mmCIF file of C-alpha atoms in Angstrom:
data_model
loop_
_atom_site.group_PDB
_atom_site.id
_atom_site.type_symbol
_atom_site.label_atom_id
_atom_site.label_comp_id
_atom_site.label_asym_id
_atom_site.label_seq_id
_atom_site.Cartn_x
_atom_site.Cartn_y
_atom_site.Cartn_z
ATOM 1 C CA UNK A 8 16.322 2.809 17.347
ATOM 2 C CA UNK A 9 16.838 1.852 13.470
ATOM 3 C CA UNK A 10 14.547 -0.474 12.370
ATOM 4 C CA UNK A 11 16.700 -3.518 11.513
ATOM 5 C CA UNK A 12 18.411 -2.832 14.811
ATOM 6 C CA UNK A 13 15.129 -3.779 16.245
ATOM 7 C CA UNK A 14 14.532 -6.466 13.986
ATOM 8 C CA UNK A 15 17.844 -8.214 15.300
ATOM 9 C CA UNK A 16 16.548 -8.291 18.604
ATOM 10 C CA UNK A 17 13.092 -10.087 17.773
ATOM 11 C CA UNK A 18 13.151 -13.933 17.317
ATOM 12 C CA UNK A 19 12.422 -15.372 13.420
ATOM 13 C CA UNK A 20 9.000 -16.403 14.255
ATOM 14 C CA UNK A 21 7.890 -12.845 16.018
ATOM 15 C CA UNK A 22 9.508 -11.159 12.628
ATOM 16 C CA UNK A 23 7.735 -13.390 10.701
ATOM 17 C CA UNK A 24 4.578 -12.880 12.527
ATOM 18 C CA UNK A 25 5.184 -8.733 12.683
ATOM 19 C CA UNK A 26 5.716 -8.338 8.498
ATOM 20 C CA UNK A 27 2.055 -10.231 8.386
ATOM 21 C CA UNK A 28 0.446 -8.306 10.672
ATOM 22 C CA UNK A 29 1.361 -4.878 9.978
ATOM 23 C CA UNK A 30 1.511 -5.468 6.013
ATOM 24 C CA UNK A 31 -2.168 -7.019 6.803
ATOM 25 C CA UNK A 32 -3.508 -4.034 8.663
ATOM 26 C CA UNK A 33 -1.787 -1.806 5.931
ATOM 27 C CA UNK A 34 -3.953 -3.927 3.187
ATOM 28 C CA UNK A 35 -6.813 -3.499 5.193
ATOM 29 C CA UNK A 36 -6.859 -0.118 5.465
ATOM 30 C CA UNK A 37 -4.756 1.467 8.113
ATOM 31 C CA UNK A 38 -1.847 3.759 7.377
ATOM 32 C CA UNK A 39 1.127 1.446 8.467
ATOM 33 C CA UNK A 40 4.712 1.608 6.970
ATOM 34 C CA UNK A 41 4.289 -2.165 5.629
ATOM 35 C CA UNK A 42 6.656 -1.609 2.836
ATOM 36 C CA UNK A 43 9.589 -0.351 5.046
ATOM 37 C CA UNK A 44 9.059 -3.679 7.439
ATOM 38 C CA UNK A 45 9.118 -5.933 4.741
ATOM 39 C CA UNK A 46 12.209 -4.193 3.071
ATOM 40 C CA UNK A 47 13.694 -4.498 6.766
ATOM 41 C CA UNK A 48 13.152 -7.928 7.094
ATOM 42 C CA UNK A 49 14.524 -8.927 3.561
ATOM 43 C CA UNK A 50 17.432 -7.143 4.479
ATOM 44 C CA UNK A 51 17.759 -8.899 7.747
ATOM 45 C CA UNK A 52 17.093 -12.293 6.321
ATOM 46 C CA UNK A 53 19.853 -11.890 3.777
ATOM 47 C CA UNK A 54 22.547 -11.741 6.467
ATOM 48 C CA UNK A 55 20.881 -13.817 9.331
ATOM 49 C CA UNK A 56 20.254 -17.426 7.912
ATOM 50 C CA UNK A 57 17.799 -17.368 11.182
ATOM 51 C CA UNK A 58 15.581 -16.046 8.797
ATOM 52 C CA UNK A 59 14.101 -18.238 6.194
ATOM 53 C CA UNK A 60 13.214 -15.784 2.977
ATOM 54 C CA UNK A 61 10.625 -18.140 1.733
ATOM 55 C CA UNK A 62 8.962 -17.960 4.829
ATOM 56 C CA UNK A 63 9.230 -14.770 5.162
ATOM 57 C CA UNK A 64 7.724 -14.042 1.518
ATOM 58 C CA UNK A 65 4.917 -16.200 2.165
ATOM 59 C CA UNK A 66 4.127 -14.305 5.439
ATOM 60 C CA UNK A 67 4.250 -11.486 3.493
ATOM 61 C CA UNK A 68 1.926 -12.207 0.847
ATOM 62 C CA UNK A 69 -0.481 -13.947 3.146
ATOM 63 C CA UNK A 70 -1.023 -10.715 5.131
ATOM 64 C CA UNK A 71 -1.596 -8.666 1.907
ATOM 65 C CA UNK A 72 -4.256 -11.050 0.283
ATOM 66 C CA UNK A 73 -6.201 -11.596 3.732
ATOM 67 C CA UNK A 74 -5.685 -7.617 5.062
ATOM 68 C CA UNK A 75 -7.017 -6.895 1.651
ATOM 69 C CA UNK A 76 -9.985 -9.460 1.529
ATOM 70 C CA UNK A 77 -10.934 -8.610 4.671
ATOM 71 C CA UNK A 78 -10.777 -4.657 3.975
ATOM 72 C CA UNK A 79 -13.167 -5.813 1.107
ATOM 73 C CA UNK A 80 -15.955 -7.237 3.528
ATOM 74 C CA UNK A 81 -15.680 -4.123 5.472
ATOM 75 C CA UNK A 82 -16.328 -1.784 2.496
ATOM 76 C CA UNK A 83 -18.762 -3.803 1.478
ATOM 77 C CA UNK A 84 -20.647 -3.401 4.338
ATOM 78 C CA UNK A 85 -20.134 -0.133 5.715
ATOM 79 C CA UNK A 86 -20.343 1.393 1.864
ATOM 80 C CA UNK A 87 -19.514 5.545 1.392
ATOM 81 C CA UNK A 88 -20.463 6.307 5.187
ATOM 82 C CA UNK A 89 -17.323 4.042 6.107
ATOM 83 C CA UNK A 90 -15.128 6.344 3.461
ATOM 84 C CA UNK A 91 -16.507 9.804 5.034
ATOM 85 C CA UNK A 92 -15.583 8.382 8.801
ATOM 86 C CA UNK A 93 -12.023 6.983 7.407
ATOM 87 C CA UNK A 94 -11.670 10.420 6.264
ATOM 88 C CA UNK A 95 -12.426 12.086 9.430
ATOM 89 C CA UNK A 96 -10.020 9.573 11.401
ATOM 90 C CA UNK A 97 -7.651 9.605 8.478
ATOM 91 C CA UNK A 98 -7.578 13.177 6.914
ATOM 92 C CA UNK A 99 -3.975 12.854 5.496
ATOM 93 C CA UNK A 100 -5.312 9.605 4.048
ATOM 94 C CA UNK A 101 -8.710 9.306 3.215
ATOM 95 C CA UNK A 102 -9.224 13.017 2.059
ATOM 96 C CA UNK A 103 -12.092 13.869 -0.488
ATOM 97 C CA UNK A 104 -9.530 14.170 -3.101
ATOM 98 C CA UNK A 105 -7.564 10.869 -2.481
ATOM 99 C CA UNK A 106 -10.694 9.103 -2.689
ATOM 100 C CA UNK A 107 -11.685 10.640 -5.415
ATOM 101 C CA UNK A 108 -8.347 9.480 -7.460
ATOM 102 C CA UNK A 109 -8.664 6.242 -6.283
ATOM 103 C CA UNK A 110 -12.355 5.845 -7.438
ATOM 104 C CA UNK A 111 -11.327 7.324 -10.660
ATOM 105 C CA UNK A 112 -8.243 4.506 -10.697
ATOM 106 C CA UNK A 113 -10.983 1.839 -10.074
ATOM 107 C CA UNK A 114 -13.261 3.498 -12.577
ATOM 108 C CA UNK A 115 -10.712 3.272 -15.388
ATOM 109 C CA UNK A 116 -8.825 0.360 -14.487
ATOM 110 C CA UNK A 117 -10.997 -2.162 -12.789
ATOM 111 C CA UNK A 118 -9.527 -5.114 -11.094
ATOM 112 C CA UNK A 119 -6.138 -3.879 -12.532
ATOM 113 C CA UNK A 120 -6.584 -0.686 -10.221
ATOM 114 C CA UNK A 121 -6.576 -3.471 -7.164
ATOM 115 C CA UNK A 122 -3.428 -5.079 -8.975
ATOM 116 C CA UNK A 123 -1.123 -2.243 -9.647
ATOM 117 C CA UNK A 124 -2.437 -0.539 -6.284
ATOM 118 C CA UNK A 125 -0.253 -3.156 -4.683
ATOM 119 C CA UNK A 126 2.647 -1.333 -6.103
ATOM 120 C CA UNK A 127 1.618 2.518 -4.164
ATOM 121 C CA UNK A 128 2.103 3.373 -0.863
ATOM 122 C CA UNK A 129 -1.245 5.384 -0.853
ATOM 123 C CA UNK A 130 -3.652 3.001 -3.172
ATOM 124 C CA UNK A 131 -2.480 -0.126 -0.953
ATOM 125 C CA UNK A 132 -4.370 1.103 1.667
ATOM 126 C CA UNK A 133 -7.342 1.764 -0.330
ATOM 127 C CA UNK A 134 -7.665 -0.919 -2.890
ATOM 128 C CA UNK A 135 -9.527 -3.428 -0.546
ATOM 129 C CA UNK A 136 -12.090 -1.364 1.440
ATOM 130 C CA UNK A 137 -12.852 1.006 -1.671
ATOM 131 C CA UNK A 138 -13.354 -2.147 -3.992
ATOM 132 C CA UNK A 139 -15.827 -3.652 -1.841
ATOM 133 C CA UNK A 140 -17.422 0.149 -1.477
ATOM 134 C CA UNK A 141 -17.437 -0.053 -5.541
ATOM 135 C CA UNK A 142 -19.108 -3.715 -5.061
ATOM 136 C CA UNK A 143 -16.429 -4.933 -7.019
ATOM 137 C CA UNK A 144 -17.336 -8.646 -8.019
ATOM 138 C CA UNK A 145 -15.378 -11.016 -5.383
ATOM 139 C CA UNK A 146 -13.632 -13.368 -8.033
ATOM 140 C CA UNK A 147 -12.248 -10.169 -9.689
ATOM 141 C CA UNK A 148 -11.036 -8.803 -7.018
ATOM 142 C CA UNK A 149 -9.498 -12.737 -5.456
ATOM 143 C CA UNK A 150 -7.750 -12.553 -8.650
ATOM 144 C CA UNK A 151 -6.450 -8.718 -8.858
ATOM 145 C CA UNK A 152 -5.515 -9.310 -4.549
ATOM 146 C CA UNK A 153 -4.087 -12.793 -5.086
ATOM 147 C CA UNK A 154 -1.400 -11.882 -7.863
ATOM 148 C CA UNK A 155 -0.686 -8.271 -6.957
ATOM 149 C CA UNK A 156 0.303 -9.913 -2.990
ATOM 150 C CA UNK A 157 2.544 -12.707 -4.473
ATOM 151 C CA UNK A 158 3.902 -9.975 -6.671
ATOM 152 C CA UNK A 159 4.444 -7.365 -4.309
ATOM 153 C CA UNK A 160 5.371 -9.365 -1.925
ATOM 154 C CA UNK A 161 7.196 -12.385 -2.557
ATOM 155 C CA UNK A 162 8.652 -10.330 -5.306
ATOM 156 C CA UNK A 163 10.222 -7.981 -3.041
ATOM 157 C CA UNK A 164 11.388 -10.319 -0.871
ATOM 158 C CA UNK A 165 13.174 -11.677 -3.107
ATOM 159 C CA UNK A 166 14.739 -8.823 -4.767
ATOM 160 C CA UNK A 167 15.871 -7.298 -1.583
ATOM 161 C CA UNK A 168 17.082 -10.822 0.071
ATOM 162 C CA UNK A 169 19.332 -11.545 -3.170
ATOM 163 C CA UNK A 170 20.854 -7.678 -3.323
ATOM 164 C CA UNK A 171 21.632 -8.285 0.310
ATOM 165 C CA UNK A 172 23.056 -11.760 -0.083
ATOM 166 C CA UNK A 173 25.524 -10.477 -3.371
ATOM 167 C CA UNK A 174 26.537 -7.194 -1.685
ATOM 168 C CA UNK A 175 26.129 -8.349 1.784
ATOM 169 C CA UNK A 176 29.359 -6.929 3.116
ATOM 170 C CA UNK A 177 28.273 -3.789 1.750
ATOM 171 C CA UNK A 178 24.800 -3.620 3.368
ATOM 172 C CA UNK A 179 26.498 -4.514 6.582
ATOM 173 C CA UNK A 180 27.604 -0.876 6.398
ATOM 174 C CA UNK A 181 25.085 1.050 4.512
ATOM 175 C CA UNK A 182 22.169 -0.882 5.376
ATOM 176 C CA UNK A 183 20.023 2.159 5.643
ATOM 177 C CA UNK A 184 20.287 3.163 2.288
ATOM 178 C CA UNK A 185 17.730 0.167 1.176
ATOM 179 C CA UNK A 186 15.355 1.693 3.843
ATOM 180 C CA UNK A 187 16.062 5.102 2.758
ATOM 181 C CA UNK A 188 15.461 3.899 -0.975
ATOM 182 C CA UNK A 189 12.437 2.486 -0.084
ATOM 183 C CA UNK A 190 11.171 5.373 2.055
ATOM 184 C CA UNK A 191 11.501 7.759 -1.282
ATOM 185 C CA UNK A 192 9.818 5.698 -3.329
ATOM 186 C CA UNK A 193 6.727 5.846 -1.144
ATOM 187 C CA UNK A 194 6.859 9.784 -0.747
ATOM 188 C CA UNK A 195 7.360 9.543 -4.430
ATOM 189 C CA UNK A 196 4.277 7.852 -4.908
ATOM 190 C CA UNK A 197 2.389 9.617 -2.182
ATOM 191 C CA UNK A 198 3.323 13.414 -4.038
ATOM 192 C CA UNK A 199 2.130 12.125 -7.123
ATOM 193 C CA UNK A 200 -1.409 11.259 -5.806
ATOM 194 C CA UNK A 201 -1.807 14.332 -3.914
ATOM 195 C CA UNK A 202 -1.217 16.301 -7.107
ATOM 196 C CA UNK A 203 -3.502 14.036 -8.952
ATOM 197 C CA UNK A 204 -6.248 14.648 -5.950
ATOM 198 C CA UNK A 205 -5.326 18.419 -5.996
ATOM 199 C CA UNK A 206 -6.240 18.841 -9.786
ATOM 200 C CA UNK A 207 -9.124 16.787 -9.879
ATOM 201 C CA UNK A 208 -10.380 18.897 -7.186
ATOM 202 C CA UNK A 209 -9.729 22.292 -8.877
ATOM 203 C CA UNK A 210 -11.702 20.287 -11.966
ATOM 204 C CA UNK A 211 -14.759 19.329 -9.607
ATOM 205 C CA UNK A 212 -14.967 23.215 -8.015
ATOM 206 C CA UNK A 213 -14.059 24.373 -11.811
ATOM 207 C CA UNK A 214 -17.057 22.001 -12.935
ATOM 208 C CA UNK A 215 -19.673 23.166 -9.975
ATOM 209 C CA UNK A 216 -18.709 26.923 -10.462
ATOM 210 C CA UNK A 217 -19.741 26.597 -14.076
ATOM 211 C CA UNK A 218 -22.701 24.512 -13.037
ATOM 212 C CA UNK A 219 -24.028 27.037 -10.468
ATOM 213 C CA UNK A 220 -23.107 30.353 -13.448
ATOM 214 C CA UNK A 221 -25.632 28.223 -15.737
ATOM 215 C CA UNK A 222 -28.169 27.898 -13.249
ATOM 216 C CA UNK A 223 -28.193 31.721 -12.367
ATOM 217 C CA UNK A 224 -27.634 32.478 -16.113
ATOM 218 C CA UNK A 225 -30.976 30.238 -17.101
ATOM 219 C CA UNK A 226 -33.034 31.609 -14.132
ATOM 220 C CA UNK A 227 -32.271 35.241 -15.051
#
């Protein structure tokens, strides 16, 4: 069934309890299409006035900051060993490689990385376990998880609620394009950190290759 077919079916309060719960699991750290549901619902709002978009924003945005705070705590606690079982559970996910970009993201960036991670389909899952693996200092990353939700997700709320409210007779019939839009830019984003992880492990096996020549060179 499409998704905002199923949407129409659920009562305001249910949708606004199902866009914080899966967006919140998402932020914690499981693979969930969050941005897809919230794009859905945004859509939905803007021709149901059932809805209430401010509600629905701040639903949003709630389940980002306290999926991603309390994906923090866990990767505090359960440090690299939680990583290397993710990845086990997760392959497509939490490969060696991804991980690798995303610590390199966090290395470069900082508290940014947790900010603008909000924005890719792939980093949003990582940014709150992997900065509490990094032991990110808490305020930094309150601040970075705080203004990247309301960003992310009141902003796109927003966006999508207005486009659906000025060319609502137009969405009525191609609804699925928003959905469709939304799905690309998430593969988009996904491709782009696999090639990332794919060169920077050619570089690490380049790097240990060379490593291991010197090694045999200097013992010979």
């Amino acid at each position: 069934m499409h998704v905002q077919e199923w949407l129409e079916a659920v009562p305001p309060v249910a949708i606004y309890a199902l866009v914080s719960l899966v967006i919140g699991l998402e932020s914690l750290g499981i693979p969930l299409p969050g941005e897809i549901i919230l794009v859905s619902s945004a859509l939905l709002a803007s021709q149901h006035g059932e809805i209430d978009p401010f509600v629905l924003g701040a639903c949003a945005t709630a389940g980002a900051v306290i999926g991603d705070s309390i994906g923090y705590a866990i990767g505090r606690k359960g440090g690299r060993p939680l990583l290397a079982w993710l990845g086990g559970k997760f392959p497509r996910h939490f490969s060696e490689g991804h991980v690798a970009t995303a610590e390199r993201s966090f290395e470069k960036w900082g508290m940014w990385a947790v900010f603008f991670g909000r924005f890719i389909a792939l980093l949003r899952i990582f940014a709150g376990p992997l900065a509490g693996v990094l032991h990110m200092p808490y305020w930094k990353f309150l601040i970075a998880n705080v203004l990247g939700g309301i960003v992310w997700a009141g902003g796109t709320t927003a966006v999508i609620y207005y486009v659906g409210v000025v060319a609502e007779s137009w969405l009525k019939r191609f609804s699925w394009l928003g959905l469709v839009v939304a799905v690309l830019i998430g593969l988009t984003s996904m491709l782009v950190i696999k090639r990332k992880a794919r060169t920077m492990q050619a570089q690490d096996a380049a790097r240990e290759d060379g490593a291991e020549a010197e090694a045999v060179a200097a013992a010979e």
